[in-house]
Tab-separated table of C-alpha atoms in Angstrom:
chain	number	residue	atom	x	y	z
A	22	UNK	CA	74.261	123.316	92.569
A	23	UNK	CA	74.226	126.494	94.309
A	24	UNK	CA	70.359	127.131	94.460
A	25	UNK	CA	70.007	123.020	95.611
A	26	UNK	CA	72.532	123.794	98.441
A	27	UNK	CA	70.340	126.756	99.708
A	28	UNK	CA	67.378	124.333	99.752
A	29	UNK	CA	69.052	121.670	101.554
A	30	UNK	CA	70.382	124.187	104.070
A	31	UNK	CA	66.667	125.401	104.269
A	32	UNK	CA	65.006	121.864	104.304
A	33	UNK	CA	67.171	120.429	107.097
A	34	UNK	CA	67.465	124.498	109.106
A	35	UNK	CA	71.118	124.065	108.782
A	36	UNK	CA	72.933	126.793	110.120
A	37	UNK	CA	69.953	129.320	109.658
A	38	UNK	CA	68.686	131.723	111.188
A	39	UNK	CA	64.625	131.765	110.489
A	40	UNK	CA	65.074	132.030	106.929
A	41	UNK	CA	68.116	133.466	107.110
A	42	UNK	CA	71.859	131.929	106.812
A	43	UNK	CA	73.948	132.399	109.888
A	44	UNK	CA	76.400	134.884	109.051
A	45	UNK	CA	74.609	136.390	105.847
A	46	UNK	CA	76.027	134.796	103.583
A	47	UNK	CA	75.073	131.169	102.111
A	48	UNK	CA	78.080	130.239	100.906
A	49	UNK	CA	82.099	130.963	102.080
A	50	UNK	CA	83.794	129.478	98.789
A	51	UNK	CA	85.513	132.586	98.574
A	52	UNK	CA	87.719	131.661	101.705
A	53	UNK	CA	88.610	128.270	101.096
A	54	UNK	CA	90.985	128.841	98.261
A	55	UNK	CA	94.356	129.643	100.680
A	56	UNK	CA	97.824	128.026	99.966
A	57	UNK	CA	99.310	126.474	103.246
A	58	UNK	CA	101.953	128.754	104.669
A	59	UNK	CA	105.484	127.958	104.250
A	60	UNK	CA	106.758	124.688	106.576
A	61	UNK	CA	102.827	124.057	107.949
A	62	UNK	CA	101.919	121.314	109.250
A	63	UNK	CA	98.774	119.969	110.279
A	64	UNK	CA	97.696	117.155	112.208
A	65	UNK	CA	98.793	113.608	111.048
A	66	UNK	CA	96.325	110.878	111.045
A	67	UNK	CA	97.554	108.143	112.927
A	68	UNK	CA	97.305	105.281	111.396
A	69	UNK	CA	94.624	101.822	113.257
A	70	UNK	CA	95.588	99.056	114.269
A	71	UNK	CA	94.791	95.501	112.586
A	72	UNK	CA	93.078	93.135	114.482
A	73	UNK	CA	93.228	89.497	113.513
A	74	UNK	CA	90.269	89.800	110.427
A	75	UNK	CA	91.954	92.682	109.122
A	76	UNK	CA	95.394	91.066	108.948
A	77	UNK	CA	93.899	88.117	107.564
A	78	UNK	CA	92.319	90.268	104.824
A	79	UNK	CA	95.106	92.190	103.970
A	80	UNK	CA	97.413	88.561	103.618
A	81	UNK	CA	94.705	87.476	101.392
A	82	UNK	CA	94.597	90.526	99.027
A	83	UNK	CA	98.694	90.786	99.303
A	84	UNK	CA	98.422	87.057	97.011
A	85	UNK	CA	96.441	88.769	94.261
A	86	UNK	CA	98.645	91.137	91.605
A	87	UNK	CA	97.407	94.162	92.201
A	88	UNK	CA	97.857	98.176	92.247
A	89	UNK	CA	98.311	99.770	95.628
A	90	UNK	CA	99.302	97.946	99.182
A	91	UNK	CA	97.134	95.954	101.267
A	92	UNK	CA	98.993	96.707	104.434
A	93	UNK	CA	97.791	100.505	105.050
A	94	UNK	CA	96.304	101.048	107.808
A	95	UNK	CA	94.798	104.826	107.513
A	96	UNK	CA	91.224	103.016	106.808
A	97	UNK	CA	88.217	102.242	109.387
A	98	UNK	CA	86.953	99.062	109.389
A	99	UNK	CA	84.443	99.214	111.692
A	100	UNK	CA	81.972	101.525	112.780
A	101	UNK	CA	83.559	102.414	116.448
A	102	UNK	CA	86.916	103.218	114.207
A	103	UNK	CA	85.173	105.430	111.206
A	104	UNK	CA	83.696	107.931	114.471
A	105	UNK	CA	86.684	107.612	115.779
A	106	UNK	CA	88.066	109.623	112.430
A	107	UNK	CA	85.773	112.058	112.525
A	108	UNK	CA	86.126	113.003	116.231
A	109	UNK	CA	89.646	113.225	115.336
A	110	UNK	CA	89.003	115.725	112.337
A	111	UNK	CA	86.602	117.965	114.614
A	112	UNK	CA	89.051	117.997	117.219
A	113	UNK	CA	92.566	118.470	114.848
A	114	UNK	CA	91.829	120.115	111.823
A	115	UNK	CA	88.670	121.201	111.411
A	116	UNK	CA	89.286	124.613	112.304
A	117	UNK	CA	91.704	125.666	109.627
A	118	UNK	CA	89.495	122.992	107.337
A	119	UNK	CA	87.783	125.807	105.416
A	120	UNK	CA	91.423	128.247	104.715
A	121	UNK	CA	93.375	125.211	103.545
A	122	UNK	CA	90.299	123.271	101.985
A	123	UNK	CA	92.091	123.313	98.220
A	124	UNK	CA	95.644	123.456	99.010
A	125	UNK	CA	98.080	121.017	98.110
A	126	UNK	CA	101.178	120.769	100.305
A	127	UNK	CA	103.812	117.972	99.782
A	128	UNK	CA	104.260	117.368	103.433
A	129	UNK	CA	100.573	116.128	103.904
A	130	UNK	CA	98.386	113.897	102.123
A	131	UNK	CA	95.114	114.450	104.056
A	132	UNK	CA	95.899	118.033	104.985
A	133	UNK	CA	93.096	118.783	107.179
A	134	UNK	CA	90.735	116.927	105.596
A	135	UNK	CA	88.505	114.719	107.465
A	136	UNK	CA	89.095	111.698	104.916
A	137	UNK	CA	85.494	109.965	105.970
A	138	UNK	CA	84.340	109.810	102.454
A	139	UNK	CA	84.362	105.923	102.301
A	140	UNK	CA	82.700	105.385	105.526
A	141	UNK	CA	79.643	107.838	104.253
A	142	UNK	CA	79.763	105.554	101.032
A	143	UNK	CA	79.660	102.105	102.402
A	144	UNK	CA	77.038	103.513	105.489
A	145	UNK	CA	79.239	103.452	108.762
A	146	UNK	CA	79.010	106.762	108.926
A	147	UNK	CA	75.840	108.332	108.681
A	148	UNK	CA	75.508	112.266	106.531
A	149	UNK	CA	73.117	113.107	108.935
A	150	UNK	CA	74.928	112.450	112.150
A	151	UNK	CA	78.765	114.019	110.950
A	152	UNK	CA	76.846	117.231	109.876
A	153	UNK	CA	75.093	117.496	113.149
A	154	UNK	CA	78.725	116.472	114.987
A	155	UNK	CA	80.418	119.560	112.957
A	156	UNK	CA	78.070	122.175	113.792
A	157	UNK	CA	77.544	120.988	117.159
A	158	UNK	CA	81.231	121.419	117.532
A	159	UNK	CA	81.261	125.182	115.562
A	160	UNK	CA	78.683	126.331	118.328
A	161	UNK	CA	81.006	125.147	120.992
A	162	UNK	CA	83.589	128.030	119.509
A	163	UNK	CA	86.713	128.039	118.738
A	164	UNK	CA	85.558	126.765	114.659
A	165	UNK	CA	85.237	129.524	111.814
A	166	UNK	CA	81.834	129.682	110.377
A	167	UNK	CA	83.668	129.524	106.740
A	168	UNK	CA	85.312	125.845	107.815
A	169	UNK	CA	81.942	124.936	108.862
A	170	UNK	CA	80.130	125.604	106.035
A	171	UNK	CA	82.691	124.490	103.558
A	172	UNK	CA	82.378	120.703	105.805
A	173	UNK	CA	78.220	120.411	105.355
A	174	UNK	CA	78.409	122.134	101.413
A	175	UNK	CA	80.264	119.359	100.918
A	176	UNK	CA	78.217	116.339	102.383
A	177	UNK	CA	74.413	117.811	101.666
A	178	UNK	CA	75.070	120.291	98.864
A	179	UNK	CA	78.104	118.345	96.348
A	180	UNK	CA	77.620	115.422	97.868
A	181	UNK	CA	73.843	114.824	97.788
A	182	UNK	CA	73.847	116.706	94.250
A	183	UNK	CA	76.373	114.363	92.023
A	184	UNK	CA	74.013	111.962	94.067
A	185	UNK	CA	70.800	113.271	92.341
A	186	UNK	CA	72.630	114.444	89.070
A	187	UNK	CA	73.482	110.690	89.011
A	188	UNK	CA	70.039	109.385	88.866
A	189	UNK	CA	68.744	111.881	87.037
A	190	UNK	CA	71.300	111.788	83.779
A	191	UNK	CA	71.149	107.814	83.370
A	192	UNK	CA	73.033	104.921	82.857
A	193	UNK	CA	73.838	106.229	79.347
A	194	UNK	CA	75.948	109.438	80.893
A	195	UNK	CA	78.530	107.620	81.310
A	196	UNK	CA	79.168	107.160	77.719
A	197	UNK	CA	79.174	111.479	77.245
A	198	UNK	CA	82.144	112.102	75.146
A	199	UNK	CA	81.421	115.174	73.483
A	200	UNK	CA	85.435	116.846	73.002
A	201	UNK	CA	86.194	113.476	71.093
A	202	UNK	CA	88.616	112.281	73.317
A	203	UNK	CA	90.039	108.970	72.586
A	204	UNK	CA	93.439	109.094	73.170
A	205	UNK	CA	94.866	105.817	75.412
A	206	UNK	CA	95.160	106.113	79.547
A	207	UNK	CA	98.583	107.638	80.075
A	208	UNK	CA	101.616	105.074	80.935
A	209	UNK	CA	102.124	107.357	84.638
A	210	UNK	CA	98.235	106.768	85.633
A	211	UNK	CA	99.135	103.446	86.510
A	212	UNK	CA	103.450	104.123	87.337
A	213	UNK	CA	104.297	107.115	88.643
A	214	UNK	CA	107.890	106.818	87.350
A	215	UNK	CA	107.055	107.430	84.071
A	216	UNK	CA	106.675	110.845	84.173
A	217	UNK	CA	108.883	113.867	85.300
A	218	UNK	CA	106.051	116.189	86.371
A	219	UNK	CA	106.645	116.231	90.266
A	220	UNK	CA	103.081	117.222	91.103
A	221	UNK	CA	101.578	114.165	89.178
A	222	UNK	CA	104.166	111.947	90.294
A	223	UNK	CA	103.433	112.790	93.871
A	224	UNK	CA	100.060	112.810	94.028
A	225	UNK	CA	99.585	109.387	92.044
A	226	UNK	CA	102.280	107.768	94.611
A	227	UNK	CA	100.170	108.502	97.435
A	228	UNK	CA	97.414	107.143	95.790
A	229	UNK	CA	99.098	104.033	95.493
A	230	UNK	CA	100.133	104.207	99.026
A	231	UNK	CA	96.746	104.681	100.769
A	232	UNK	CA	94.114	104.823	97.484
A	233	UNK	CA	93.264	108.762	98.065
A	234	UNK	CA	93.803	111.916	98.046
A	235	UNK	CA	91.639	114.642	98.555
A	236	UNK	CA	89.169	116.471	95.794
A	237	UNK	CA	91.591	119.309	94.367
A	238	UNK	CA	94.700	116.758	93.051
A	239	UNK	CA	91.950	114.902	91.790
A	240	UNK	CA	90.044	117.927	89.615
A	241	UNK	CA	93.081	120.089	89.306
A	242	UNK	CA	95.852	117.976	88.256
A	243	UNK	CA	94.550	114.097	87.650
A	244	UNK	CA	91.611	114.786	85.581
A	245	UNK	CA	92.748	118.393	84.774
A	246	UNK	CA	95.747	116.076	82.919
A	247	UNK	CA	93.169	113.746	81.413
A	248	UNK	CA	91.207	116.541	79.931
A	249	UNK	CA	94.314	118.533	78.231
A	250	UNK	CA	95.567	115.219	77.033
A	251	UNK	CA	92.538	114.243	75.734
A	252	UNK	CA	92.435	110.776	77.560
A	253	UNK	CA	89.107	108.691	76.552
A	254	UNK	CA	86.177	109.206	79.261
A	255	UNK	CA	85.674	105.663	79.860
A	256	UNK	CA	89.408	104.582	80.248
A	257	UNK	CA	89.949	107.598	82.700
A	258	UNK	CA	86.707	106.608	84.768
A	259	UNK	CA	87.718	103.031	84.831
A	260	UNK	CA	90.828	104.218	86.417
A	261	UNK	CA	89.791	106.229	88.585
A	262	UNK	CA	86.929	103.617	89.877
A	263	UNK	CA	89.661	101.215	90.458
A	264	UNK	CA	92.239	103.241	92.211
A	265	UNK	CA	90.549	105.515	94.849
A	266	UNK	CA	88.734	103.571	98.459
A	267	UNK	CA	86.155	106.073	98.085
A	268	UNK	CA	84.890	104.894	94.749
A	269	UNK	CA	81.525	104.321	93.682
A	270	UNK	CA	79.796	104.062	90.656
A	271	UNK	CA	77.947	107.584	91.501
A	272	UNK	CA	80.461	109.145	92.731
A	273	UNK	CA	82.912	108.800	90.292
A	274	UNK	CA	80.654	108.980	87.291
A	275	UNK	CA	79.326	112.651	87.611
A	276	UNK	CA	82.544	114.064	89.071
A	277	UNK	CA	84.910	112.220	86.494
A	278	UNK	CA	82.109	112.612	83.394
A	279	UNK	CA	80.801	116.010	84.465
A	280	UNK	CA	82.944	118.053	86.289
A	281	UNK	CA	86.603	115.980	85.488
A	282	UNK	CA	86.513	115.667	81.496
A	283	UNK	CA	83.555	118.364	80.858
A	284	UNK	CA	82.808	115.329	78.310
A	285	UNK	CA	78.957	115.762	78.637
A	286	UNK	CA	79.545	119.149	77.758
A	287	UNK	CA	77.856	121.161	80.235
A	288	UNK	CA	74.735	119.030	81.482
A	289	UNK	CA	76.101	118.977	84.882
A	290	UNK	CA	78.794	122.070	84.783
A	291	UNK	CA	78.884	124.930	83.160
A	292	UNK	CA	82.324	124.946	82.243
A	293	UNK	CA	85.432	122.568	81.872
A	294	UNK	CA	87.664	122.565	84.998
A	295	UNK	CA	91.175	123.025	83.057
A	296	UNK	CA	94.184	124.897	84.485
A	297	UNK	CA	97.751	125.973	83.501
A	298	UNK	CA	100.583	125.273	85.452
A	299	UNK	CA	99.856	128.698	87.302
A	300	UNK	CA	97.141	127.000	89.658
A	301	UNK	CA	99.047	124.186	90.134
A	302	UNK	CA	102.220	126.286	91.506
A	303	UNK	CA	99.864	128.781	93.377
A	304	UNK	CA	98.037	126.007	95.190
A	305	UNK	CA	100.265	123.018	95.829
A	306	UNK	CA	104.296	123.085	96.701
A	307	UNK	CA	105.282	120.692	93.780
A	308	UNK	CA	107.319	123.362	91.267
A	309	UNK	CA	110.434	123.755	93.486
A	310	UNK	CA	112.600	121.433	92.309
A	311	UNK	CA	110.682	119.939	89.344
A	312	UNK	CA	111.922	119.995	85.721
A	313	UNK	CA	109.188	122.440	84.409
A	314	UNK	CA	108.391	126.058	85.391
A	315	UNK	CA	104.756	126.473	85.329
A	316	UNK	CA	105.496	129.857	83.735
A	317	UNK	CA	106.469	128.853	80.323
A	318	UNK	CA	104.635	127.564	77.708
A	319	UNK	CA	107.293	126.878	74.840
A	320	UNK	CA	110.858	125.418	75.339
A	321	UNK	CA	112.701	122.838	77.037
A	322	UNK	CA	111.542	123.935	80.399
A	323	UNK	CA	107.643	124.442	79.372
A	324	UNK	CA	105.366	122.842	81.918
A	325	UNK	CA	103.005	120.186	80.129
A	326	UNK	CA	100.093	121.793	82.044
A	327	UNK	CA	100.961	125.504	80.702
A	328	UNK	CA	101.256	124.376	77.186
A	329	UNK	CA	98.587	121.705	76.565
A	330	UNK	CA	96.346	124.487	78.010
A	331	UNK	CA	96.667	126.689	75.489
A	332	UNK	CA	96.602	124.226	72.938
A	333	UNK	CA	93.539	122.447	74.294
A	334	UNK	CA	91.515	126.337	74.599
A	335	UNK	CA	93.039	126.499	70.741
A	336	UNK	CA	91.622	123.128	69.912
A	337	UNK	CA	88.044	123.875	71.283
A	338	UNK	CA	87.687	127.536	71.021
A	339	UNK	CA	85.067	127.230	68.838
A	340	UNK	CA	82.467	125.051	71.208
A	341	UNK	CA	83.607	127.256	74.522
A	342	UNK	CA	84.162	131.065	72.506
A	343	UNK	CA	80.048	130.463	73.283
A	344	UNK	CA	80.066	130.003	77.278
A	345	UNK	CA	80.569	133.237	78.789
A	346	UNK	CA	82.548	131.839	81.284
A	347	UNK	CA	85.048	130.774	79.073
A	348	UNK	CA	85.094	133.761	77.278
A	349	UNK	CA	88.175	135.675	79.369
A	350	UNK	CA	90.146	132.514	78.885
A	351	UNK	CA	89.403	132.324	75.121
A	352	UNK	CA	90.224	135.774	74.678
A	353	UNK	CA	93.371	134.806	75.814
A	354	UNK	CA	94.098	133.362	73.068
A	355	UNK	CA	94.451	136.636	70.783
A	356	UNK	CA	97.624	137.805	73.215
A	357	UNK	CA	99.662	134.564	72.588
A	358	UNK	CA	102.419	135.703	69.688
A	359	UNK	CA	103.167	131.936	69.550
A	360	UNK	CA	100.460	130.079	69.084
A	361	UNK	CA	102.214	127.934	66.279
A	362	UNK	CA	105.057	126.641	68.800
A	363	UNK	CA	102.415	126.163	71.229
A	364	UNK	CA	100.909	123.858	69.277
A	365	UNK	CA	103.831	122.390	67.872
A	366	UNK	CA	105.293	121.506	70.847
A	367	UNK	CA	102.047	119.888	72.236
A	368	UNK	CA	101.992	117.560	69.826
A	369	UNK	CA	105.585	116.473	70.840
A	370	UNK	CA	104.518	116.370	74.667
A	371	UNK	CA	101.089	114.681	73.782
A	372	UNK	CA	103.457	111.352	72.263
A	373	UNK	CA	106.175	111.646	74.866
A	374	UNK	CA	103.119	111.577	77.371
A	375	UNK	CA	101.287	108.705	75.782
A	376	UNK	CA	104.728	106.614	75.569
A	377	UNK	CA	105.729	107.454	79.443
A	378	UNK	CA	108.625	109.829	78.774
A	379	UNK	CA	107.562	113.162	80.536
């Protein structure tokens, strides 16, 4: 993805310099990984107003049984209201965008993200025109160059890449299930009060509230959870197709298939996307108050996430002992003393998970 990212930046003399990336460097990851500070709070979307077709709408839908609620109002339904979103992101939290880009506060669900992901999907927004809009408003000062480039990586490097990965891979791709993962959607996918982990019962509420949330909960705890559990590829993208407003087929395909389960097995990434309890505590605000401490693996008080970790790198050692980047967490392994009660004690959390009870 990397080297495609370069070209595109090239190709379209995207924040270049000649040949040259403004800044030196092509890529800022490095300073997008920041927790929020303590009581932050960014700018609040305000929510539209319906007009007589969207009311209409919404009292249709309200008659069908149905996950999520018909009457939010976060969503553009016309064009005039969609750049009316993204003048609000460039003006309100675009600058601290790039520090904040992964972090996961509780106070927030769109942080300072700029939450225009459906309206470049369904074409009232165009990619072209929001990337020229962000850097226009970078060279106007004020904007760090990382939060800048972390926007357009986004739109014409991931974006534009699961795009082409997509195309490329087939209709059949979204059959990839090489870890052999067939266990049943989770019960708290679809209710959120059937499980006691605070950061997935959060996160899936507000997706039932406003169908969203941005890319990390997604990756780092939703599919992060599918992947340890060992929840079937298909029944995880179905759910995920049918719960998020941004959702089409590819989209969700390559980032569920690919980069989600790692169930193609590295075509698209080079490594599965899997996480302790450690991330989850270092990046969102969720482990205060929640029945599990992401620092234990075994006992009463063992986060799921910390213990199906290590018992899903000790169920697949074998295929990922070969990828060098898996190869510090694999070694990992050999310093566990407990690998038995690790395991063990999965096995208990993998049925209370599958019959709603954690």
């Amino acid at each position: 993805m990397e080297n495609f990212y370069r070209q595109q930046r090239i190709k379209f003399n995207l924040l270049m310099e000649a040949d040259k990336p403004v800044g030196g460097e092509w890529n800022y990851d490095h300073e997008n990984r920041n927790p929020v500070p303590k009581d932050y709070q960014p700018h609040e979307l305000k929510p539209f107003k319906f007009d007589q077709i969207d009311q209409e709408v919404a009292d249709e839908v309200s008659k069908v049984k149905s996950w999520g609620k018909s009457e939010n109002k976060y969503w553009a339904t016309t064009r005039k209201q969609a750049l009316q979103r993204l003048s609000e992101f460039l003006e309100f939290n675009f600058e601290n965008f790039g520090a904040y880009e992964d972090a996961m506060p509780i106070n927030s669900w769109s942080v300072n993200h700029s939450v225009i992901s459906p309206y470049l999907n369904n074409g009232l927004l165009h990619p072209m025109e929001v990337v020229e809009a962000a850097i226009t408003r970078y060279e106007a000062g004020g904007i760090s160059l990382s939060s800048c480039e972390g926007f357009i990586r986004q739109i014409i490097g991931w974006r534009e890449y699961v795009n082409g990965m997509y195309w490329y891979l087939g209709e059949e791709f979204k059959k990839e299930n090489q870890l052999s993962a067939n266990r049943k959607l989770l019960p708290l996918f679809d209710d959120p009060t059937k499980t006691k982990m605070k950061c997935v019962s959060t996160i899936i509420s507000d997706i039932e509230e406003r169908a969203w949330t941005h890319h990390i909960p997604r990756l780092m705890v939703l599919s992060n959870l599918a992947n340890l559990t060992g929840v079937n590829p298909i029944e995880f993208l179905d759910w995920m197709r049918r719960v998020f407003i941004d959702a089409t087929d590819w989209v969700m395909v390559p980032n569920v298939i690919g980069m989600g389960l790692h169930a193609d097995g590295g075509k698209m990434m080079t490594k599965p996307y899997v996480s302790g309890g450690a991330y989850i505590s270092k990046m969102g605000q969720f482990c205060k108050g929640c029945e599990y401490d992401p620092k234990v693996r075994v006992g009463e008080n063992a986060c799921p996430f910390t213990n199906l970790y290590w018992n899903y790198l000790d169920q697949h050692q074998e295929r990922f002992k070969k990828n060098h980047r898996m190869f510090q967490q694999i070694n990992g392994l050999k310093r566990l003393n407990n690998i038995d009660e690790v395991k063990l004690q999965a096995a208990n959390y993998l049925d209370l998970l599958s019959t709603g009870q954690i």
